[in-house]
Tab-separated table of C-alpha atoms in Angstrom:
chain	number	residue	atom	x	y	z
A	1	UNK	CA	7.641	-55.762	-55.669
A	2	UNK	CA	4.050	-56.924	-56.166
A	3	UNK	CA	1.948	-53.758	-56.196
A	4	UNK	CA	-1.843	-53.838	-56.337
A	5	UNK	CA	-4.454	-51.125	-56.682
A	6	UNK	CA	-8.121	-52.001	-56.325
A	7	UNK	CA	-10.635	-50.191	-58.554
A	8	UNK	CA	-13.811	-49.680	-56.521
A	9	UNK	CA	-17.088	-47.813	-56.820
A	10	UNK	CA	-20.832	-48.240	-56.997
A	11	UNK	CA	-22.215	-50.464	-59.765
A	12	UNK	CA	-22.302	-48.927	-63.249
A	13	UNK	CA	-19.942	-46.010	-62.642
A	14	UNK	CA	-17.350	-47.099	-65.238
A	15	UNK	CA	-15.029	-49.346	-63.225
A	16	UNK	CA	-14.900	-52.232	-65.676
A	17	UNK	CA	-14.698	-49.853	-68.646
A	18	UNK	CA	-11.678	-48.225	-67.014
A	19	UNK	CA	-10.171	-51.614	-66.267
A	20	UNK	CA	-10.642	-52.687	-69.902
A	21	UNK	CA	-8.752	-49.600	-70.988
A	22	UNK	CA	-5.967	-50.101	-68.440
A	23	UNK	CA	-5.273	-53.671	-69.442
A	24	UNK	CA	-6.680	-53.575	-72.983
A	25	UNK	CA	-8.605	-56.693	-71.957
A	26	UNK	CA	-12.249	-57.458	-72.552
A	27	UNK	CA	-13.871	-58.160	-69.204
A	28	UNK	CA	-17.619	-57.801	-69.006
A	29	UNK	CA	-18.818	-54.202	-68.722
A	30	UNK	CA	-22.550	-54.814	-68.586
A	31	UNK	CA	-25.201	-52.214	-67.865
A	32	UNK	CA	-26.524	-53.797	-64.670
A	33	UNK	CA	-25.327	-54.164	-61.061
A	34	UNK	CA	-22.934	-56.971	-60.121
A	35	UNK	CA	-21.710	-57.659	-63.647
A	36	UNK	CA	-18.338	-58.123	-61.946
A	37	UNK	CA	-18.350	-60.664	-59.107
A	38	UNK	CA	-14.798	-61.992	-58.925
A	39	UNK	CA	-12.033	-59.394	-59.230
A	40	UNK	CA	-10.377	-59.256	-62.629
A	41	UNK	CA	-6.644	-58.661	-62.455
A	42	UNK	CA	-4.552	-56.842	-65.018
A	43	UNK	CA	-0.847	-56.051	-65.056
A	44	UNK	CA	0.211	-52.823	-66.756
A	45	UNK	CA	3.514	-51.151	-67.532
A	46	UNK	CA	4.320	-47.973	-65.632
A	47	UNK	CA	4.971	-45.376	-68.353
A	48	UNK	CA	8.535	-44.095	-67.990
A	49	UNK	CA	10.165	-42.038	-70.721
A	50	UNK	CA	13.544	-42.607	-69.055
A	51	UNK	CA	13.499	-46.259	-70.093
A	52	UNK	CA	12.997	-45.210	-73.715
A	53	UNK	CA	15.942	-42.834	-73.534
A	54	UNK	CA	18.206	-45.473	-71.951
A	55	UNK	CA	17.304	-47.891	-74.733
A	56	UNK	CA	18.575	-45.341	-77.274
A	57	UNK	CA	21.961	-45.306	-75.520
A	58	UNK	CA	22.475	-49.018	-74.740
A	59	UNK	CA	20.514	-50.737	-77.575
A	60	UNK	CA	19.670	-53.753	-75.373
A	61	UNK	CA	18.317	-57.115	-76.479
A	62	UNK	CA	15.478	-56.772	-73.952
A	63	UNK	CA	13.610	-53.840	-72.458
A	64	UNK	CA	11.595	-54.309	-69.257
A	65	UNK	CA	9.427	-51.639	-67.660
A	66	UNK	CA	8.272	-51.787	-64.072
A	67	UNK	CA	4.701	-52.978	-63.606
A	68	UNK	CA	1.603	-52.388	-61.509
A	69	UNK	CA	-1.414	-54.625	-60.904
A	70	UNK	CA	-4.969	-53.310	-61.047
A	71	UNK	CA	-7.905	-55.236	-59.576
A	72	UNK	CA	-11.377	-54.617	-60.974
A	73	UNK	CA	-13.469	-55.159	-57.840
A	74	UNK	CA	-17.227	-55.597	-58.077
A	75	UNK	CA	-19.466	-52.646	-57.237
A	76	UNK	CA	-20.242	-51.955	-53.600
A	77	UNK	CA	-23.706	-50.934	-52.410
A	78	UNK	CA	-25.237	-49.626	-49.192
A	79	UNK	CA	-24.920	-52.297	-46.525
A	80	UNK	CA	-21.815	-53.935	-48.019
A	81	UNK	CA	-20.166	-53.889	-44.592
A	82	UNK	CA	-23.106	-56.006	-43.376
A	83	UNK	CA	-22.955	-58.356	-46.330
A	84	UNK	CA	-25.461	-56.618	-48.632
A	85	UNK	CA	-25.007	-57.358	-52.327
A	86	UNK	CA	-21.794	-59.345	-52.355
A	87	UNK	CA	-20.300	-57.054	-49.731
A	88	UNK	CA	-18.126	-59.338	-47.637
A	89	UNK	CA	-16.418	-60.747	-50.721
A	90	UNK	CA	-15.834	-57.263	-52.131
A	91	UNK	CA	-14.328	-55.996	-48.877
A	92	UNK	CA	-12.024	-59.009	-48.677
A	93	UNK	CA	-10.778	-58.233	-52.187
A	94	UNK	CA	-10.024	-54.629	-51.202
A	95	UNK	CA	-8.016	-55.818	-48.184
A	96	UNK	CA	-5.558	-57.501	-50.547
A	97	UNK	CA	-4.759	-54.219	-52.319
A	98	UNK	CA	-2.114	-51.621	-51.487
A	99	UNK	CA	-4.137	-48.638	-52.720
A	100	UNK	CA	-7.708	-47.779	-53.676
A	101	UNK	CA	-8.798	-46.231	-56.959
A	102	UNK	CA	-12.369	-45.011	-56.378
A	103	UNK	CA	-14.296	-44.362	-59.598
A	104	UNK	CA	-17.099	-41.830	-59.319
A	105	UNK	CA	-19.681	-41.174	-62.023
A	106	UNK	CA	-19.591	-37.523	-63.107
A	107	UNK	CA	-21.785	-37.481	-66.192
A	108	UNK	CA	-25.499	-37.555	-66.980
A	109	UNK	CA	-26.993	-40.258	-69.190
A	110	UNK	CA	-30.478	-41.629	-69.706
A	111	UNK	CA	-29.028	-44.804	-71.199
A	112	UNK	CA	-26.914	-46.010	-68.271
A	113	UNK	CA	-28.692	-47.147	-65.119
A	114	UNK	CA	-27.474	-45.626	-61.833
A	115	UNK	CA	-28.027	-47.840	-58.821
A	116	UNK	CA	-29.212	-44.784	-56.831
A	117	UNK	CA	-31.334	-43.521	-59.777
A	118	UNK	CA	-29.691	-40.067	-59.867
A	119	UNK	CA	-26.190	-38.726	-60.487
A	120	UNK	CA	-24.619	-37.321	-57.316
A	121	UNK	CA	-20.863	-37.979	-57.030
A	122	UNK	CA	-20.529	-36.827	-53.412
A	123	UNK	CA	-23.375	-39.077	-52.275
A	124	UNK	CA	-21.732	-41.963	-54.137
A	125	UNK	CA	-18.347	-41.299	-52.519
A	126	UNK	CA	-19.906	-41.120	-49.077
A	127	UNK	CA	-21.756	-44.409	-49.604
A	128	UNK	CA	-18.523	-46.206	-50.515
A	129	UNK	CA	-16.406	-44.546	-47.845
A	130	UNK	CA	-18.982	-45.130	-45.121
A	131	UNK	CA	-19.116	-48.860	-45.912
A	132	UNK	CA	-15.328	-49.062	-45.640
A	133	UNK	CA	-15.409	-47.082	-42.398
A	134	UNK	CA	-18.099	-49.362	-40.918
A	135	UNK	CA	-16.084	-52.455	-41.841
A	136	UNK	CA	-12.989	-51.003	-40.119
A	137	UNK	CA	-15.044	-49.956	-37.105
A	138	UNK	CA	-16.234	-53.527	-36.665
A	139	UNK	CA	-12.650	-54.805	-36.879
A	140	UNK	CA	-11.362	-52.278	-34.336
A	141	UNK	CA	-14.289	-52.800	-31.932
A	142	UNK	CA	-13.983	-56.580	-32.021
A	143	UNK	CA	-10.270	-56.465	-31.253
A	144	UNK	CA	-10.730	-53.933	-28.455
A	145	UNK	CA	-13.390	-56.113	-26.881
A	146	UNK	CA	-10.939	-58.996	-26.725
A	147	UNK	CA	-7.857	-57.267	-25.320
A	148	UNK	CA	-8.882	-54.096	-23.486
A	149	UNK	CA	-9.497	-55.548	-20.002
A	150	UNK	CA	-6.610	-58.000	-20.292
A	151	UNK	CA	-4.206	-55.192	-21.224
A	152	UNK	CA	-5.295	-52.970	-18.312
A	153	UNK	CA	-4.811	-55.820	-15.846
A	154	UNK	CA	-1.518	-57.196	-17.180
A	155	UNK	CA	-0.008	-53.732	-17.844
A	156	UNK	CA	1.774	-55.284	-20.820
A	157	UNK	CA	3.433	-52.380	-22.642
A	158	UNK	CA	2.712	-53.545	-26.194
A	159	UNK	CA	-0.870	-54.459	-25.354
A	160	UNK	CA	-1.474	-51.038	-23.794
A	161	UNK	CA	-0.080	-49.334	-26.899
A	162	UNK	CA	-2.455	-51.431	-29.014
A	163	UNK	CA	-5.440	-50.490	-26.838
A	164	UNK	CA	-4.611	-46.778	-27.068
A	165	UNK	CA	-4.086	-47.090	-30.815
A	166	UNK	CA	-7.363	-48.915	-31.436
A	167	UNK	CA	-9.237	-46.490	-29.184
A	168	UNK	CA	-7.906	-43.576	-31.237
A	169	UNK	CA	-8.854	-45.373	-34.455
A	170	UNK	CA	-12.333	-46.250	-33.172
A	171	UNK	CA	-13.067	-42.633	-32.221
A	172	UNK	CA	-11.907	-41.438	-35.645
A	173	UNK	CA	-14.089	-43.966	-37.453
A	174	UNK	CA	-17.095	-43.096	-35.289
A	175	UNK	CA	-16.659	-39.521	-36.533
A	176	UNK	CA	-16.874	-40.974	-40.079
A	177	UNK	CA	-13.265	-40.145	-40.877
A	178	UNK	CA	-10.845	-42.632	-42.510
A	179	UNK	CA	-7.874	-44.054	-40.612
A	180	UNK	CA	-5.488	-42.525	-43.174
A	181	UNK	CA	-6.395	-39.106	-41.718
A	182	UNK	CA	-4.372	-40.047	-38.608
A	183	UNK	CA	-0.601	-40.132	-38.143
A	184	UNK	CA	1.236	-42.974	-36.395
A	185	UNK	CA	4.594	-43.527	-34.712
A	186	UNK	CA	6.853	-46.506	-35.450
A	187	UNK	CA	5.430	-48.657	-32.630
A	188	UNK	CA	1.885	-48.058	-33.857
A	189	UNK	CA	2.811	-48.767	-37.461
A	190	UNK	CA	4.225	-52.130	-36.396
A	191	UNK	CA	0.953	-53.064	-34.675
A	192	UNK	CA	-1.142	-51.859	-37.619
A	193	UNK	CA	0.469	-54.462	-39.850
A	194	UNK	CA	-1.582	-57.084	-38.020
A	195	UNK	CA	-4.865	-55.591	-39.231
A	196	UNK	CA	-6.398	-55.449	-42.675
A	197	UNK	CA	-7.854	-51.985	-42.242
A	198	UNK	CA	-9.447	-50.606	-45.408
A	199	UNK	CA	-9.515	-46.870	-44.789
A	200	UNK	CA	-5.808	-46.756	-43.969
A	201	UNK	CA	-5.058	-47.443	-47.624
A	202	UNK	CA	-4.149	-44.396	-49.746
A	203	UNK	CA	-6.808	-43.369	-52.244
A	204	UNK	CA	-7.173	-41.676	-55.615
A	205	UNK	CA	-10.564	-40.518	-56.841
A	206	UNK	CA	-11.238	-40.954	-60.554
A	207	UNK	CA	-13.955	-38.596	-61.739
A	208	UNK	CA	-15.442	-40.417	-64.742
A	209	UNK	CA	-16.501	-37.401	-66.787
A	210	UNK	CA	-18.239	-36.957	-70.137
A	211	UNK	CA	-15.815	-36.723	-73.064
A	212	UNK	CA	-17.186	-33.241	-73.829
A	213	UNK	CA	-16.123	-32.052	-70.364
A	214	UNK	CA	-12.393	-32.764	-70.742
A	215	UNK	CA	-11.503	-29.657	-72.758
A	216	UNK	CA	-12.949	-27.348	-70.070
A	217	UNK	CA	-12.763	-29.632	-67.064
A	218	UNK	CA	-12.588	-26.793	-64.526
A	219	UNK	CA	-16.091	-25.772	-65.626
A	220	UNK	CA	-17.601	-29.194	-64.880
A	221	UNK	CA	-19.810	-29.066	-61.774
A	222	UNK	CA	-19.490	-32.762	-60.947
A	223	UNK	CA	-15.695	-32.772	-61.248
A	224	UNK	CA	-15.392	-29.644	-59.115
A	225	UNK	CA	-17.557	-31.213	-56.422
A	226	UNK	CA	-15.291	-34.268	-56.274
A	227	UNK	CA	-12.199	-32.066	-56.376
A	228	UNK	CA	-13.415	-30.053	-53.363
A	229	UNK	CA	-14.281	-33.225	-51.451
A	230	UNK	CA	-10.884	-34.800	-52.162
A	231	UNK	CA	-9.064	-31.636	-51.096
A	232	UNK	CA	-10.608	-31.875	-47.615
A	233	UNK	CA	-8.934	-35.234	-47.038
A	234	UNK	CA	-5.751	-34.329	-48.914
A	235	UNK	CA	-6.505	-36.883	-51.635
A	236	UNK	CA	-5.880	-36.664	-55.360
A	237	UNK	CA	-8.605	-36.600	-57.997
A	238	UNK	CA	-8.112	-37.270	-61.706
A	239	UNK	CA	-10.692	-36.359	-64.371
A	240	UNK	CA	-10.917	-39.238	-66.834
A	241	UNK	CA	-13.411	-40.204	-69.514
A	242	UNK	CA	-13.428	-43.989	-69.167
A	243	UNK	CA	-15.133	-44.361	-72.553
A	244	UNK	CA	-12.428	-42.335	-74.287
A	245	UNK	CA	-9.681	-44.285	-72.509
A	246	UNK	CA	-11.255	-47.562	-73.624
A	247	UNK	CA	-11.239	-46.264	-77.196
A	248	UNK	CA	-7.654	-45.011	-76.937
A	249	UNK	CA	-6.477	-48.415	-75.752
A	250	UNK	CA	-7.249	-49.829	-79.202
A	251	UNK	CA	-5.170	-47.207	-81.049
A	252	UNK	CA	-1.547	-47.300	-82.120
A	253	UNK	CA	0.890	-45.014	-80.316
A	254	UNK	CA	0.769	-42.482	-83.154
A	255	UNK	CA	-3.038	-42.568	-83.434
A	256	UNK	CA	-3.340	-42.206	-79.688
A	257	UNK	CA	-1.138	-39.102	-79.588
A	258	UNK	CA	-3.001	-37.543	-82.512
A	259	UNK	CA	-6.338	-38.120	-80.790
A	260	UNK	CA	-5.069	-36.641	-77.511
A	261	UNK	CA	-3.943	-33.551	-79.396
A	262	UNK	CA	-7.446	-33.058	-80.796
A	263	UNK	CA	-8.766	-33.253	-77.216
A	264	UNK	CA	-6.280	-30.613	-76.100
A	265	UNK	CA	-4.490	-32.863	-73.583
A	266	UNK	CA	-0.857	-33.986	-73.480
A	267	UNK	CA	-1.206	-37.291	-71.646
A	268	UNK	CA	-3.916	-39.919	-71.506
A	269	UNK	CA	-5.890	-40.232	-68.314
A	270	UNK	CA	-4.630	-43.775	-67.907
A	271	UNK	CA	-0.991	-42.777	-68.055
A	272	UNK	CA	-1.729	-40.135	-65.438
A	273	UNK	CA	-3.546	-42.683	-63.267
A	274	UNK	CA	-0.791	-45.292	-63.436
A	275	UNK	CA	1.867	-42.738	-62.539
A	276	UNK	CA	-0.292	-41.262	-59.784
A	277	UNK	CA	-0.922	-44.706	-58.250
A	278	UNK	CA	2.817	-45.380	-58.338
A	279	UNK	CA	3.599	-42.135	-56.513
A	280	UNK	CA	0.683	-42.603	-54.117
A	281	UNK	CA	2.486	-45.581	-52.595
A	282	UNK	CA	5.722	-43.581	-52.219
A	283	UNK	CA	7.508	-45.649	-54.835
A	284	UNK	CA	10.592	-44.830	-56.876
A	285	UNK	CA	12.502	-46.435	-59.735
A	286	UNK	CA	16.104	-47.495	-60.209
A	287	UNK	CA	17.560	-48.939	-63.394
A	288	UNK	CA	19.983	-51.630	-64.495
A	289	UNK	CA	21.434	-51.213	-67.962
A	290	UNK	CA	23.630	-52.981	-70.476
A	291	UNK	CA	23.720	-54.664	-73.870
A	292	UNK	CA	21.548	-57.545	-72.684
A	293	UNK	CA	18.881	-55.584	-70.885
A	294	UNK	CA	17.619	-52.197	-69.836
A	295	UNK	CA	15.265	-52.663	-66.918
A	296	UNK	CA	13.307	-50.515	-64.485
A	297	UNK	CA	12.888	-51.731	-60.899
A	298	UNK	CA	10.413	-50.501	-58.302
A	299	UNK	CA	11.591	-49.740	-54.773
A	300	UNK	CA	10.129	-48.041	-51.731
A	301	UNK	CA	11.481	-44.511	-51.433
A	302	UNK	CA	14.173	-44.415	-48.746
A	303	UNK	CA	15.437	-47.988	-49.197
A	304	UNK	CA	19.165	-48.695	-48.845
A	305	UNK	CA	21.337	-50.012	-51.670
A	306	UNK	CA	21.509	-53.616	-50.330
A	307	UNK	CA	17.696	-53.749	-50.123
A	308	UNK	CA	17.455	-52.576	-53.713
A	309	UNK	CA	19.951	-55.260	-54.691
A	310	UNK	CA	17.707	-57.795	-52.945
A	311	UNK	CA	14.797	-56.809	-55.205
A	312	UNK	CA	16.782	-58.230	-58.125
A	313	UNK	CA	17.827	-61.380	-56.231
A	314	UNK	CA	18.075	-62.284	-52.548
A	315	UNK	CA	21.714	-63.375	-53.077
A	316	UNK	CA	22.565	-59.829	-54.175
A	317	UNK	CA	21.507	-58.546	-50.769
A	318	UNK	CA	23.092	-61.368	-48.757
A	319	UNK	CA	26.462	-60.960	-50.430
A	320	UNK	CA	26.342	-57.211	-51.070
A	321	UNK	CA	29.820	-55.657	-51.291
A	322	UNK	CA	29.241	-52.309	-52.962
A	323	UNK	CA	27.312	-50.585	-55.709
A	324	UNK	CA	28.549	-48.634	-58.677
A	325	UNK	CA	25.976	-45.912	-59.237
A	326	UNK	CA	25.340	-42.921	-61.444
A	327	UNK	CA	22.270	-40.850	-62.202
A	328	UNK	CA	19.912	-40.965	-65.150
A	329	UNK	CA	20.448	-37.244	-65.716
A	330	UNK	CA	24.214	-37.757	-65.995
A	331	UNK	CA	24.014	-40.584	-68.546
A	332	UNK	CA	21.686	-38.450	-70.664
A	333	UNK	CA	24.088	-35.513	-70.384
A	334	UNK	CA	27.312	-37.432	-71.126
A	335	UNK	CA	25.897	-40.068	-73.500
A	336	UNK	CA	27.979	-43.091	-72.458
A	337	UNK	CA	29.445	-44.848	-69.439
A	338	UNK	CA	32.936	-44.200	-70.797
A	339	UNK	CA	32.296	-40.470	-70.779
A	340	UNK	CA	30.833	-40.746	-67.273
A	341	UNK	CA	34.015	-42.435	-65.999
A	342	UNK	CA	36.184	-39.790	-67.567
A	343	UNK	CA	34.079	-37.092	-65.911
A	344	UNK	CA	34.225	-38.874	-62.537
A	345	UNK	CA	30.459	-39.278	-62.392
A	346	UNK	CA	30.358	-42.979	-61.446
A	347	UNK	CA	30.398	-43.359	-57.671
A	348	UNK	CA	31.131	-46.300	-55.379
A	349	UNK	CA	28.526	-46.577	-52.620
A	350	UNK	CA	28.300	-48.922	-49.622
A	351	UNK	CA	25.626	-50.500	-47.453
A	352	UNK	CA	24.411	-47.205	-45.987
A	353	UNK	CA	23.659	-45.538	-49.312
A	354	UNK	CA	20.029	-44.412	-49.641
A	355	UNK	CA	18.845	-45.124	-53.173
A	356	UNK	CA	17.342	-42.262	-55.145
A	357	UNK	CA	14.799	-42.223	-57.935
A	358	UNK	CA	16.618	-42.427	-61.258
A	359	UNK	CA	19.748	-44.122	-59.912
A	360	UNK	CA	21.446	-46.578	-62.272
A	361	UNK	CA	23.084	-49.420	-60.351
A	362	UNK	CA	25.650	-52.098	-60.941
A	363	UNK	CA	25.775	-54.267	-57.826
A	364	UNK	CA	28.876	-56.174	-56.747
A	365	UNK	CA	28.277	-59.121	-54.433
A	366	UNK	CA	29.826	-62.354	-53.225
A	367	UNK	CA	27.907	-65.380	-51.974
């Protein structure tokens, strides 16, 4: 599954620095607006300790983690929805993403230019969110203008549902609330797939804090302001020092852990962000194991076994017969597949089996 998260924010808030750390690449992170024009793309592994433990049991020739793509999208400014700066291009790049990572500056510095001249994370968030809302409002209004009268006259059921849906969305946007604050039924969700709405995408706020703030993050006024704002829209916020993460990305695994210990944290901000983005999209992981390969696979939570088989290869889904399945917890407890068989822990599941996070599959198929 190709999964993409777009990193957005005002110019000079730390987006490209964060992206450098995520991908350990060296894109430009210049101290002026619009240093990033085209979106840089980086693919990262999703940290999963379960893969490491499975490798210890099966000793495979290859080990493959599941992955996630991050897009470093150029900074938005006021008026982006009307084409200010490089607005239209930026908004188009966001449309291609599954989730939004919004970086907000939460530190003072006389050395780094702020496009608004002062540090105010809530103002910055509202600038970005309002531009996304205005872009969606234009999309909804334009579509309503084309179909509203026609739908009322024809009484077409699907068209009437679309009109009601877009009217509800338009009213929400006019109240400066994102579309993701609404709930939708199955018919509405089907219609929504035809639109590239921006504010329907799930969001994580990254509070880019000073490195000195991490040890006592709950005392940081900027972080707390973002945290309170995010809570109102049921969104997640992660405190991260982008500069520290960029430095950590150059360290060995051992050096990295030692440095994190000195900071008083167990996990890097990047590892937290990658995992949070994964969960934000309601994703889970199943595994395939053996002497040749231990591999993690991403699937949408709630998918059936044949659909999971199809992630590996379309023929697996077409010719699905059954799946042999056991849990990660059981293989860790019993230590081998032989012991699992003896304990009766390997199950045979059919087409109606709902896959669960941590399942280990062996698919049987015939094409």
